């Protein structure tokens, strides 16, 4: 049965502007200012939430389902919101110092009803985020290179390595945009280099490693077409080339004293490793894609990227273990290199600064258990959705995976949490929406699928149901 015009109006997009606000304008609010004790970031997030909900109710575009018809995720969000509200009320009565931290949690949980009903991917998201983040990047560069000019405007980013997770988010967005946006390749490429430079200035090894894995994860989570893999390789080479040459930039360029120095010997080893991996990659690339069209799928690329990610993780662990071994051998030729590796990584230990360490320091063993449960649930959800067929859904899944990875290794602050929360909710809601659609469909013996209530017949082969198929358009009727 076809929907009427009124029904189509009710199912139209509800939260484009809200998501664009959180992904763009919110990133301009890094001033450490409080109004009557309320942090400015909390005030803006709360105002955005309540304004969005008020507009939805006024336009009658928000429909609250009955409790019995709610999904498990919706019930969980409702319970968390009520619990957090009760905790904030208790903190307000007890005049606790953690009151505004509880308000921050309320503001993050309110993002769910603001996003409820989303079905399409806002294609302007990447442009809005890059344009707004460029202002912050310029302020950060001015602050670093001029000895503190503009520091009050980016005060929150300079506290507790908060800039690291924010920059990894920016690099992720620009990587994805560089691979998928048809226009603006120069714009996104420059932003990749700009964010990579600022991330290298922070000299957080965990953050550099997470950002380096993003281009390798794109062909794993999305369809590995020749064009996408080629652009991902270009983006990876740009990022790696800049990071490998930070010793030249910091050693032979007149920069401010706050810029950390990089060892030239380590840079040479990194460039040799990059050259070997480049020769291996381009040899296979030329062999398997010489006569392949740009939009054709190259399934081998997914397997190679999976091996590359595994090799990076195992190699990084092996290098760290070897450095711990040689650092005690003063007579060894590798002692100096081992000391550099151990000191650089030891200062940015991911497990201590990540969600596990933060939850453990704040809540003890129960905090670690809660963090483990969160990661286990997230990994299971990501693994369960590997056969999604729509590019937008796959991008949600990719960013959710990056969210989990950076949560494990990088410090979590209110600088980047709202945007990561939005994408994680989009991922969870998309999964719930697809499960509901599948529940209303009947599968026939000939492999076809008929969805009850929607005039759509789908006949798919086994290959079309696999991971190597994309890509429904952003306005695909299956998303309605």
Tab-separated table of C-alpha atoms in Angstrom:
chain	number	residue	atom	x	y	z
A	1	UNK	CA	0.000	0.000	0.000
A	2	UNK	CA	1.430	3.358	-1.027
A	3	UNK	CA	1.695	6.089	1.535
A	4	UNK	CA	-0.406	9.227	1.199
A	5	UNK	CA	1.145	12.663	0.973
A	6	UNK	CA	0.384	13.306	4.650
A	7	UNK	CA	2.083	10.080	5.716
A	8	UNK	CA	5.130	10.885	3.603
A	9	UNK	CA	5.254	14.286	5.284
A	10	UNK	CA	5.185	12.608	8.678
A	11	UNK	CA	8.115	10.372	7.685
A	12	UNK	CA	10.303	13.144	6.294
A	13	UNK	CA	13.588	14.103	7.893
A	14	UNK	CA	13.304	15.464	11.398
A	15	UNK	CA	16.814	16.200	12.599
A	16	UNK	CA	19.091	17.396	9.799
A	17	UNK	CA	19.669	20.783	11.384
A	18	UNK	CA	20.200	19.352	14.842
A	19	UNK	CA	22.843	16.900	13.647
A	20	UNK	CA	24.554	19.567	11.576
A	21	UNK	CA	24.561	21.813	14.657
A	22	UNK	CA	26.222	19.240	16.880
A	23	UNK	CA	28.712	18.238	14.197
A	24	UNK	CA	29.543	21.808	13.241
A	25	UNK	CA	28.575	24.746	15.416
A	26	UNK	CA	29.160	22.846	18.659
A	27	UNK	CA	32.810	22.402	17.694
A	28	UNK	CA	33.245	26.174	17.819
A	29	UNK	CA	32.442	26.247	21.556
A	30	UNK	CA	35.742	25.525	23.273
A	31	UNK	CA	35.920	28.645	25.416
A	32	UNK	CA	36.305	27.864	29.109
A	33	UNK	CA	33.501	30.194	30.246
A	34	UNK	CA	30.813	29.607	32.877
A	35	UNK	CA	27.568	31.512	33.386
A	36	UNK	CA	26.534	31.493	37.063
A	37	UNK	CA	28.496	28.291	37.470
A	38	UNK	CA	27.041	26.564	34.377
A	39	UNK	CA	29.668	25.694	31.735
A	40	UNK	CA	28.913	27.315	28.388
A	41	UNK	CA	29.196	23.973	26.553
A	42	UNK	CA	26.499	22.472	28.809
A	43	UNK	CA	24.196	25.453	28.334
A	44	UNK	CA	24.466	25.327	24.538
A	45	UNK	CA	23.931	21.559	24.397
A	46	UNK	CA	20.869	21.756	26.649
A	47	UNK	CA	19.405	24.656	24.671
A	48	UNK	CA	19.924	22.750	21.423
A	49	UNK	CA	18.216	19.662	22.868
A	50	UNK	CA	15.179	21.427	24.281
A	51	UNK	CA	14.786	23.699	21.267
A	52	UNK	CA	14.856	20.704	18.939
A	53	UNK	CA	12.312	18.752	21.008
A	54	UNK	CA	10.050	21.809	21.300
A	55	UNK	CA	10.046	22.325	17.539
A	56	UNK	CA	9.271	18.644	16.933
A	57	UNK	CA	6.332	18.686	19.348
A	58	UNK	CA	5.027	21.963	17.887
A	59	UNK	CA	5.104	20.528	14.365
A	60	UNK	CA	3.654	17.230	15.649
A	61	UNK	CA	6.502	15.336	14.062
A	62	UNK	CA	7.484	13.410	17.161
A	63	UNK	CA	5.437	10.353	18.034
A	64	UNK	CA	6.211	8.718	21.376
A	65	UNK	CA	5.466	4.975	21.106
A	66	UNK	CA	3.809	2.959	23.824
A	67	UNK	CA	6.177	1.266	26.255
A	68	UNK	CA	5.198	-2.218	25.094
A	69	UNK	CA	6.066	-1.362	21.476
A	70	UNK	CA	9.446	0.182	22.302
A	71	UNK	CA	12.602	-1.674	21.312
A	72	UNK	CA	15.180	-2.796	23.862
A	73	UNK	CA	17.427	0.131	22.921
A	74	UNK	CA	14.600	2.651	23.353
A	75	UNK	CA	13.726	1.195	26.752
A	76	UNK	CA	17.398	1.310	27.775
A	77	UNK	CA	17.674	4.966	26.747
A	78	UNK	CA	14.496	5.825	28.664
A	79	UNK	CA	15.750	4.084	31.817
A	80	UNK	CA	19.137	5.801	31.548
A	81	UNK	CA	17.510	9.197	31.084
A	82	UNK	CA	15.214	8.773	34.112
A	83	UNK	CA	18.088	7.439	36.239
A	84	UNK	CA	20.376	10.305	35.223
A	85	UNK	CA	17.620	12.850	35.969
A	86	UNK	CA	17.115	11.363	39.440
A	87	UNK	CA	20.880	11.417	40.048
A	88	UNK	CA	21.109	15.066	38.976
A	89	UNK	CA	18.227	15.977	41.305
A	90	UNK	CA	20.041	14.252	44.185
A	91	UNK	CA	23.306	16.029	43.341
A	92	UNK	CA	21.488	19.369	43.239
A	93	UNK	CA	19.986	18.794	46.712
A	94	UNK	CA	23.278	17.567	48.161
A	95	UNK	CA	25.205	20.472	46.557
A	96	UNK	CA	27.702	18.082	45.061
A	97	UNK	CA	30.700	19.232	43.010
A	98	UNK	CA	29.713	16.724	40.302
A	99	UNK	CA	26.376	18.388	39.573
A	100	UNK	CA	27.309	19.793	36.163
A	101	UNK	CA	28.859	16.499	35.129
A	102	UNK	CA	25.417	14.951	35.694
A	103	UNK	CA	23.807	17.706	33.634
A	104	UNK	CA	26.255	16.903	30.829
A	105	UNK	CA	25.053	13.284	30.906
A	106	UNK	CA	21.426	14.449	30.714
A	107	UNK	CA	22.282	16.633	27.718
A	108	UNK	CA	23.969	13.729	25.928
A	109	UNK	CA	21.053	11.363	26.596
A	110	UNK	CA	18.591	13.948	25.275
A	111	UNK	CA	20.333	13.654	21.905
A	112	UNK	CA	18.413	10.396	21.353
A	113	UNK	CA	14.861	11.844	21.130
A	114	UNK	CA	16.280	14.690	19.024
A	115	UNK	CA	17.584	12.198	16.475
A	116	UNK	CA	14.624	9.809	16.725
A	117	UNK	CA	13.097	9.242	13.312
A	118	UNK	CA	16.229	9.843	11.214
A	119	UNK	CA	16.337	7.791	8.044
A	120	UNK	CA	18.711	9.553	5.685
A	121	UNK	CA	22.329	10.548	5.849
A	122	UNK	CA	22.854	14.340	5.863
A	123	UNK	CA	25.157	14.779	2.882
A	124	UNK	CA	26.138	18.286	4.021
A	125	UNK	CA	27.566	16.897	7.251
A	126	UNK	CA	31.149	16.606	6.019
A	127	UNK	CA	31.261	20.069	4.507
A	128	UNK	CA	29.736	21.678	7.610
A	129	UNK	CA	32.076	19.852	9.968
A	130	UNK	CA	35.213	20.609	7.929
A	131	UNK	CA	34.317	24.283	7.544
A	132	UNK	CA	33.661	24.755	11.265
A	133	UNK	CA	36.615	22.681	12.417
A	134	UNK	CA	38.930	24.680	10.159
A	135	UNK	CA	38.306	27.743	12.352
A	136	UNK	CA	39.381	25.798	15.432
A	137	UNK	CA	42.400	24.375	13.603
A	138	UNK	CA	43.529	27.882	12.675
A	139	UNK	CA	43.129	29.002	16.304
A	140	UNK	CA	45.126	25.993	17.502
A	141	UNK	CA	47.918	26.675	15.018
A	142	UNK	CA	48.002	30.333	16.055
A	143	UNK	CA	48.135	29.264	19.695
A	144	UNK	CA	50.987	26.793	19.125
A	145	UNK	CA	53.097	28.862	16.741
A	146	UNK	CA	52.723	32.245	18.400
A	147	UNK	CA	53.217	31.195	22.000
A	148	UNK	CA	49.646	31.311	23.283
A	149	UNK	CA	47.781	33.872	21.189
A	150	UNK	CA	44.099	32.929	21.146
A	151	UNK	CA	44.543	30.376	23.929
A	152	UNK	CA	41.377	31.445	25.836
A	153	UNK	CA	39.292	30.664	22.737
A	154	UNK	CA	40.417	27.013	22.676
A	155	UNK	CA	40.959	26.538	26.395
A	156	UNK	CA	38.938	23.308	26.631
A	157	UNK	CA	40.980	21.697	23.838
A	158	UNK	CA	44.248	22.369	25.669
A	159	UNK	CA	43.170	20.590	28.855
A	160	UNK	CA	43.881	16.905	29.528
A	161	UNK	CA	44.727	16.064	25.887
A	162	UNK	CA	41.140	16.888	24.900
A	163	UNK	CA	42.337	17.973	21.450
A	164	UNK	CA	43.501	14.438	20.627
A	165	UNK	CA	40.064	12.788	20.426
A	166	UNK	CA	38.610	15.867	18.690
A	167	UNK	CA	41.360	15.820	16.039
A	168	UNK	CA	40.941	12.066	15.474
A	169	UNK	CA	37.245	12.731	14.885
A	170	UNK	CA	38.119	15.491	12.401
A	171	UNK	CA	40.591	13.285	10.545
A	172	UNK	CA	37.989	10.495	10.359
A	173	UNK	CA	35.359	12.815	8.884
A	174	UNK	CA	37.791	14.230	6.321
A	175	UNK	CA	39.064	10.762	5.380
A	176	UNK	CA	35.507	9.584	4.669
A	177	UNK	CA	34.649	12.767	2.790
A	178	UNK	CA	37.826	12.487	0.702
A	179	UNK	CA	36.850	8.946	-0.306
A	180	UNK	CA	33.151	9.545	-1.025
A	181	UNK	CA	32.477	13.174	-1.868
A	182	UNK	CA	32.653	13.862	-5.596
A	183	UNK	CA	33.728	17.490	-5.164
A	184	UNK	CA	36.131	19.210	-2.804
A	185	UNK	CA	39.011	16.711	-2.904
A	186	UNK	CA	41.573	19.507	-2.461
A	187	UNK	CA	39.570	20.951	0.447
A	188	UNK	CA	39.347	17.660	2.332
A	189	UNK	CA	42.950	16.722	1.501
A	190	UNK	CA	44.222	20.004	2.981
A	191	UNK	CA	42.124	19.409	6.084
A	192	UNK	CA	43.601	15.921	6.465
A	193	UNK	CA	47.102	17.434	6.463
A	194	UNK	CA	46.068	20.270	8.781
A	195	UNK	CA	44.483	17.951	11.350
A	196	UNK	CA	47.372	15.481	11.033
A	197	UNK	CA	49.879	18.251	11.774
A	198	UNK	CA	47.966	19.367	14.864
A	199	UNK	CA	47.609	15.763	16.038
A	200	UNK	CA	51.359	15.249	15.567
A	201	UNK	CA	51.958	18.420	17.595
A	202	UNK	CA	50.103	16.754	20.480
A	203	UNK	CA	52.525	13.808	20.087
A	204	UNK	CA	49.968	11.305	21.332
A	205	UNK	CA	51.072	7.955	19.874
A	206	UNK	CA	47.699	6.312	20.539
A	207	UNK	CA	45.876	9.091	18.701
A	208	UNK	CA	48.274	8.912	15.745
A	209	UNK	CA	47.771	5.137	15.546
A	210	UNK	CA	43.957	5.339	15.652
A	211	UNK	CA	43.916	7.983	12.904
A	212	UNK	CA	46.282	5.899	10.764
A	213	UNK	CA	43.921	2.903	10.924
A	214	UNK	CA	40.875	4.826	9.619
A	215	UNK	CA	41.743	4.655	5.865
A	216	UNK	CA	42.416	0.930	6.249
A	217	UNK	CA	39.033	0.461	7.924
A	218	UNK	CA	37.053	2.172	5.135
A	219	UNK	CA	37.342	-0.754	2.630
A	220	UNK	CA	36.588	-3.187	5.463
A	221	UNK	CA	33.334	-1.567	6.571
A	222	UNK	CA	32.218	-0.221	3.179
A	223	UNK	CA	32.156	-1.604	-0.336
A	224	UNK	CA	35.777	-1.852	-1.558
A	225	UNK	CA	35.335	-0.312	-4.987
A	226	UNK	CA	38.402	0.636	-6.994
A	227	UNK	CA	37.718	4.359	-6.635
A	228	UNK	CA	37.168	4.211	-2.860
A	229	UNK	CA	40.241	2.068	-2.169
A	230	UNK	CA	42.379	4.282	-4.396
A	231	UNK	CA	41.300	7.424	-2.565
A	232	UNK	CA	41.771	5.733	0.818
A	233	UNK	CA	45.332	4.816	-0.204
A	234	UNK	CA	45.998	8.413	-1.278
A	235	UNK	CA	44.666	9.742	2.023
A	236	UNK	CA	46.748	7.232	4.009
A	237	UNK	CA	49.908	8.194	2.125
A	238	UNK	CA	49.285	11.917	2.723
A	239	UNK	CA	48.784	11.321	6.428
A	240	UNK	CA	51.751	8.956	6.807
A	241	UNK	CA	54.073	11.209	4.794
A	242	UNK	CA	53.372	14.196	7.048
A	243	UNK	CA	53.739	12.229	10.286
A	244	UNK	CA	56.976	10.611	9.092
A	245	UNK	CA	58.460	14.022	8.269
A	246	UNK	CA	57.557	15.737	11.534
A	247	UNK	CA	61.229	15.463	12.550
A	248	UNK	CA	62.149	17.665	9.566
A	249	UNK	CA	59.308	20.112	10.267
A	250	UNK	CA	60.159	20.498	13.951
A	251	UNK	CA	63.928	20.273	13.544
A	252	UNK	CA	64.551	22.558	10.586
A	253	UNK	CA	61.642	25.013	10.766
A	254	UNK	CA	61.536	27.936	13.214
A	255	UNK	CA	58.576	26.975	15.401
A	256	UNK	CA	57.528	27.938	18.904
A	257	UNK	CA	59.137	26.209	21.836
A	258	UNK	CA	55.919	24.389	22.816
A	259	UNK	CA	56.094	22.219	19.665
A	260	UNK	CA	57.521	18.798	20.667
A	261	UNK	CA	60.514	17.449	18.781
A	262	UNK	CA	60.600	14.201	16.812
A	263	UNK	CA	63.662	12.002	16.491
A	264	UNK	CA	65.133	11.843	12.973
A	265	UNK	CA	66.211	8.202	13.321
A	266	UNK	CA	62.678	7.081	14.185
A	267	UNK	CA	61.359	9.032	11.195
A	268	UNK	CA	63.794	7.212	8.878
A	269	UNK	CA	62.604	3.825	10.175
A	270	UNK	CA	58.975	4.874	9.680
A	271	UNK	CA	59.609	6.022	6.113
A	272	UNK	CA	61.414	2.763	5.276
A	273	UNK	CA	58.439	0.817	6.617
A	274	UNK	CA	56.049	3.025	4.631
A	275	UNK	CA	58.086	2.454	1.451
A	276	UNK	CA	58.011	-1.329	1.877
A	277	UNK	CA	54.249	-1.330	2.500
A	278	UNK	CA	53.739	0.992	-0.487
A	279	UNK	CA	55.646	-1.309	-2.841
A	280	UNK	CA	53.637	-4.307	-1.612
A	281	UNK	CA	50.326	-2.482	-1.949
A	282	UNK	CA	50.874	-1.002	-5.405
A	283	UNK	CA	52.167	-4.292	-6.781
A	284	UNK	CA	48.907	-6.006	-5.805
A	285	UNK	CA	46.889	-2.958	-6.830
A	286	UNK	CA	48.306	-2.949	-10.351
A	287	UNK	CA	47.863	-6.697	-10.712
A	288	UNK	CA	44.187	-6.852	-9.686
A	289	UNK	CA	42.782	-3.498	-10.836
A	290	UNK	CA	44.514	-2.792	-14.134
A	291	UNK	CA	41.464	-3.565	-16.301
A	292	UNK	CA	38.791	-2.877	-13.664
A	293	UNK	CA	36.322	0.001	-13.875
A	294	UNK	CA	36.409	2.719	-11.233
A	295	UNK	CA	33.127	1.730	-9.596
A	296	UNK	CA	33.777	-2.023	-9.765
A	297	UNK	CA	34.136	-3.966	-6.522
A	298	UNK	CA	37.550	-5.405	-5.693
A	299	UNK	CA	36.840	-7.982	-2.917
A	300	UNK	CA	40.561	-8.733	-2.474
A	301	UNK	CA	41.052	-5.229	-1.088
A	302	UNK	CA	38.918	-5.972	1.951
A	303	UNK	CA	41.033	-9.021	2.786
A	304	UNK	CA	44.266	-7.046	2.305
A	305	UNK	CA	43.052	-4.213	4.526
A	306	UNK	CA	42.019	-6.697	7.213
A	307	UNK	CA	45.509	-8.204	7.090
A	308	UNK	CA	47.065	-4.742	7.169
A	309	UNK	CA	45.055	-3.730	10.267
A	310	UNK	CA	45.967	-6.996	12.011
A	311	UNK	CA	49.628	-6.536	11.022
A	312	UNK	CA	49.625	-2.969	12.381
A	313	UNK	CA	48.130	-4.040	15.711
A	314	UNK	CA	50.427	-7.052	16.098
A	315	UNK	CA	53.439	-5.096	14.853
A	316	UNK	CA	52.751	-2.226	17.241
A	317	UNK	CA	52.460	-4.623	20.175
A	318	UNK	CA	55.652	-6.381	19.055
A	319	UNK	CA	57.597	-3.137	18.724
A	320	UNK	CA	56.480	-2.038	22.186
A	321	UNK	CA	57.457	-5.423	23.679
A	322	UNK	CA	60.853	-5.282	21.955
A	323	UNK	CA	61.404	-1.728	23.187
A	324	UNK	CA	60.643	-2.795	26.758
A	325	UNK	CA	63.258	-5.538	26.338
A	326	UNK	CA	66.022	-3.427	24.803
A	327	UNK	CA	65.514	-0.438	27.088
A	328	UNK	CA	67.230	-2.371	29.891
A	329	UNK	CA	70.154	-3.429	27.656
A	330	UNK	CA	72.402	-0.398	27.837
A	331	UNK	CA	75.059	-2.032	25.651
A	332	UNK	CA	72.593	-2.733	22.843
A	333	UNK	CA	72.638	-0.625	19.667
A	334	UNK	CA	68.850	-0.419	19.906
A	335	UNK	CA	68.858	1.038	23.427
A	336	UNK	CA	68.455	4.664	22.308
A	337	UNK	CA	65.579	3.857	19.935
A	338	UNK	CA	63.943	1.710	22.614
A	339	UNK	CA	64.132	4.558	25.126
A	340	UNK	CA	62.464	6.965	22.669
A	341	UNK	CA	59.642	4.504	21.950
A	342	UNK	CA	59.036	3.658	25.605
A	343	UNK	CA	59.083	7.331	26.695
A	344	UNK	CA	56.757	8.472	23.908
A	345	UNK	CA	54.260	5.655	24.367
A	346	UNK	CA	54.561	5.617	28.148
A	347	UNK	CA	53.487	9.254	28.299
A	348	UNK	CA	50.330	8.517	26.310
A	349	UNK	CA	49.366	5.059	27.549
A	350	UNK	CA	46.018	4.347	25.947
A	351	UNK	CA	44.571	2.018	28.571
A	352	UNK	CA	45.166	4.562	31.328
A	353	UNK	CA	43.800	7.587	29.498
A	354	UNK	CA	40.979	5.762	27.692
A	355	UNK	CA	37.523	4.863	28.939
A	356	UNK	CA	38.765	1.850	30.929
A	357	UNK	CA	41.259	3.950	32.887
A	358	UNK	CA	38.868	6.855	33.417
A	359	UNK	CA	36.021	4.616	34.594
A	360	UNK	CA	38.396	2.672	36.818
A	361	UNK	CA	39.764	5.803	38.475
A	362	UNK	CA	36.309	7.261	39.028
A	363	UNK	CA	34.195	4.206	39.937
A	364	UNK	CA	36.717	1.462	40.707
A	365	UNK	CA	36.131	-2.138	39.618
A	366	UNK	CA	32.466	-1.494	38.821
A	367	UNK	CA	33.468	1.218	36.390
A	368	UNK	CA	35.808	-1.178	34.587
A	369	UNK	CA	33.029	-3.798	34.451
A	370	UNK	CA	30.623	-1.230	32.970
A	371	UNK	CA	33.230	-0.211	30.368
A	372	UNK	CA	33.806	-3.868	29.433
A	373	UNK	CA	30.056	-4.424	29.050
A	374	UNK	CA	29.780	-1.323	26.850
A	375	UNK	CA	32.614	-2.448	24.570
A	376	UNK	CA	31.338	-6.024	24.365
A	377	UNK	CA	27.861	-4.830	23.407
A	378	UNK	CA	29.244	-2.383	20.844
A	379	UNK	CA	31.484	-5.002	19.217
A	380	UNK	CA	28.635	-7.496	19.031
A	381	UNK	CA	26.331	-4.885	17.434
A	382	UNK	CA	28.976	-3.932	14.888
A	383	UNK	CA	29.603	-7.573	13.994
A	384	UNK	CA	25.883	-8.241	13.660
A	385	UNK	CA	25.431	-5.497	11.029
A	386	UNK	CA	28.172	-6.490	8.569
A	387	UNK	CA	25.663	-7.243	5.779
A	388	UNK	CA	24.092	-3.805	5.618
A	389	UNK	CA	23.563	-2.763	1.997
A	390	UNK	CA	23.218	1.037	2.230
A	391	UNK	CA	26.285	3.248	2.133
A	392	UNK	CA	24.957	5.663	4.759
A	393	UNK	CA	24.346	2.798	7.193
A	394	UNK	CA	27.833	1.467	6.577
A	395	UNK	CA	29.282	4.886	7.342
A	396	UNK	CA	27.354	4.922	10.631
A	397	UNK	CA	28.870	1.536	11.399
A	398	UNK	CA	32.373	2.705	10.490
A	399	UNK	CA	32.208	5.820	12.661
A	400	UNK	CA	30.756	3.756	15.530
A	401	UNK	CA	33.761	1.412	15.246
A	402	UNK	CA	36.155	4.391	15.314
A	403	UNK	CA	34.207	5.671	18.321
A	404	UNK	CA	34.845	2.422	20.198
A	405	UNK	CA	38.512	2.368	19.181
A	406	UNK	CA	39.196	5.908	20.323
A	407	UNK	CA	37.191	5.353	23.523
A	408	UNK	CA	39.523	2.492	24.410
A	409	UNK	CA	42.757	4.410	23.760
A	410	UNK	CA	42.094	8.162	23.931
A	411	UNK	CA	40.917	10.504	26.714
A	412	UNK	CA	37.175	11.182	26.746
A	413	UNK	CA	36.005	14.748	27.319
A	414	UNK	CA	32.975	16.913	26.517
A	415	UNK	CA	34.912	18.282	23.551
A	416	UNK	CA	34.155	15.290	21.320
A	417	UNK	CA	31.622	13.209	23.258
A	418	UNK	CA	28.469	14.922	21.869
A	419	UNK	CA	29.371	14.262	18.236
A	420	UNK	CA	30.430	10.674	18.930
A	421	UNK	CA	27.197	10.196	20.882
A	422	UNK	CA	25.164	11.380	17.886
A	423	UNK	CA	26.833	8.922	15.525
A	424	UNK	CA	26.556	6.024	17.956
A	425	UNK	CA	22.826	6.725	18.406
A	426	UNK	CA	22.399	6.946	14.614
A	427	UNK	CA	24.100	3.565	14.309
A	428	UNK	CA	21.941	1.977	16.998
A	429	UNK	CA	18.695	3.442	15.675
A	430	UNK	CA	19.501	2.316	12.118
A	431	UNK	CA	20.094	-1.217	13.376
A	432	UNK	CA	16.782	-1.202	15.238
A	433	UNK	CA	14.973	0.223	12.210
A	434	UNK	CA	16.347	-2.477	9.884
A	435	UNK	CA	15.420	-5.223	12.370
A	436	UNK	CA	11.846	-3.901	12.470
A	437	UNK	CA	11.721	-3.831	8.673
A	438	UNK	CA	13.018	-7.397	8.492
A	439	UNK	CA	10.418	-8.492	11.049
A	440	UNK	CA	7.664	-7.236	8.748
A	441	UNK	CA	9.004	-9.047	5.683
A	442	UNK	CA	8.338	-12.538	4.399
A	443	UNK	CA	11.005	-14.542	2.597
A	444	UNK	CA	9.897	-16.804	-0.249
A	445	UNK	CA	11.506	-19.986	-1.492
A	446	UNK	CA	12.769	-18.340	-4.700
A	447	UNK	CA	14.936	-15.939	-2.680
A	448	UNK	CA	12.611	-12.946	-2.948
A	449	UNK	CA	11.411	-10.807	-0.085
A	450	UNK	CA	8.034	-9.086	0.244
A	451	UNK	CA	7.604	-6.392	2.890
A	452	UNK	CA	4.102	-6.115	4.314
A	453	UNK	CA	2.617	-2.620	4.253
A	454	UNK	CA	5.111	-1.296	1.689
A	455	UNK	CA	4.722	-1.802	-2.031
A	456	UNK	CA	8.272	-3.060	-2.615
A	457	UNK	CA	9.371	-6.430	-3.972
A	458	UNK	CA	13.034	-7.359	-3.740
A	459	UNK	CA	14.607	-10.319	-5.470
A	460	UNK	CA	18.239	-10.626	-4.523
A	461	UNK	CA	20.935	-13.121	-5.315
A	462	UNK	CA	23.301	-14.417	-2.678
A	463	UNK	CA	26.002	-12.113	-3.997
A	464	UNK	CA	23.779	-9.038	-3.655
A	465	UNK	CA	23.138	-9.889	-0.022
A	466	UNK	CA	26.866	-9.944	0.751
A	467	UNK	CA	29.189	-7.317	2.104
A	468	UNK	CA	30.469	-6.336	-1.336
A	469	UNK	CA	27.194	-4.769	-2.434
A	470	UNK	CA	26.271	-1.191	-1.875
A	471	UNK	CA	24.991	1.100	-2.508
A	472	UNK	CA	21.450	2.227	-2.212
A	473	UNK	CA	21.041	5.923	-2.760
A	474	UNK	CA	20.673	8.181	0.284
A	475	UNK	CA	17.004	8.625	-0.654
A	476	UNK	CA	16.402	4.909	-1.219
A	477	UNK	CA	12.684	4.097	-0.617
A	478	UNK	CA	13.772	1.169	1.527
A	479	UNK	CA	14.812	3.751	4.143
A	480	UNK	CA	11.337	5.236	4.321
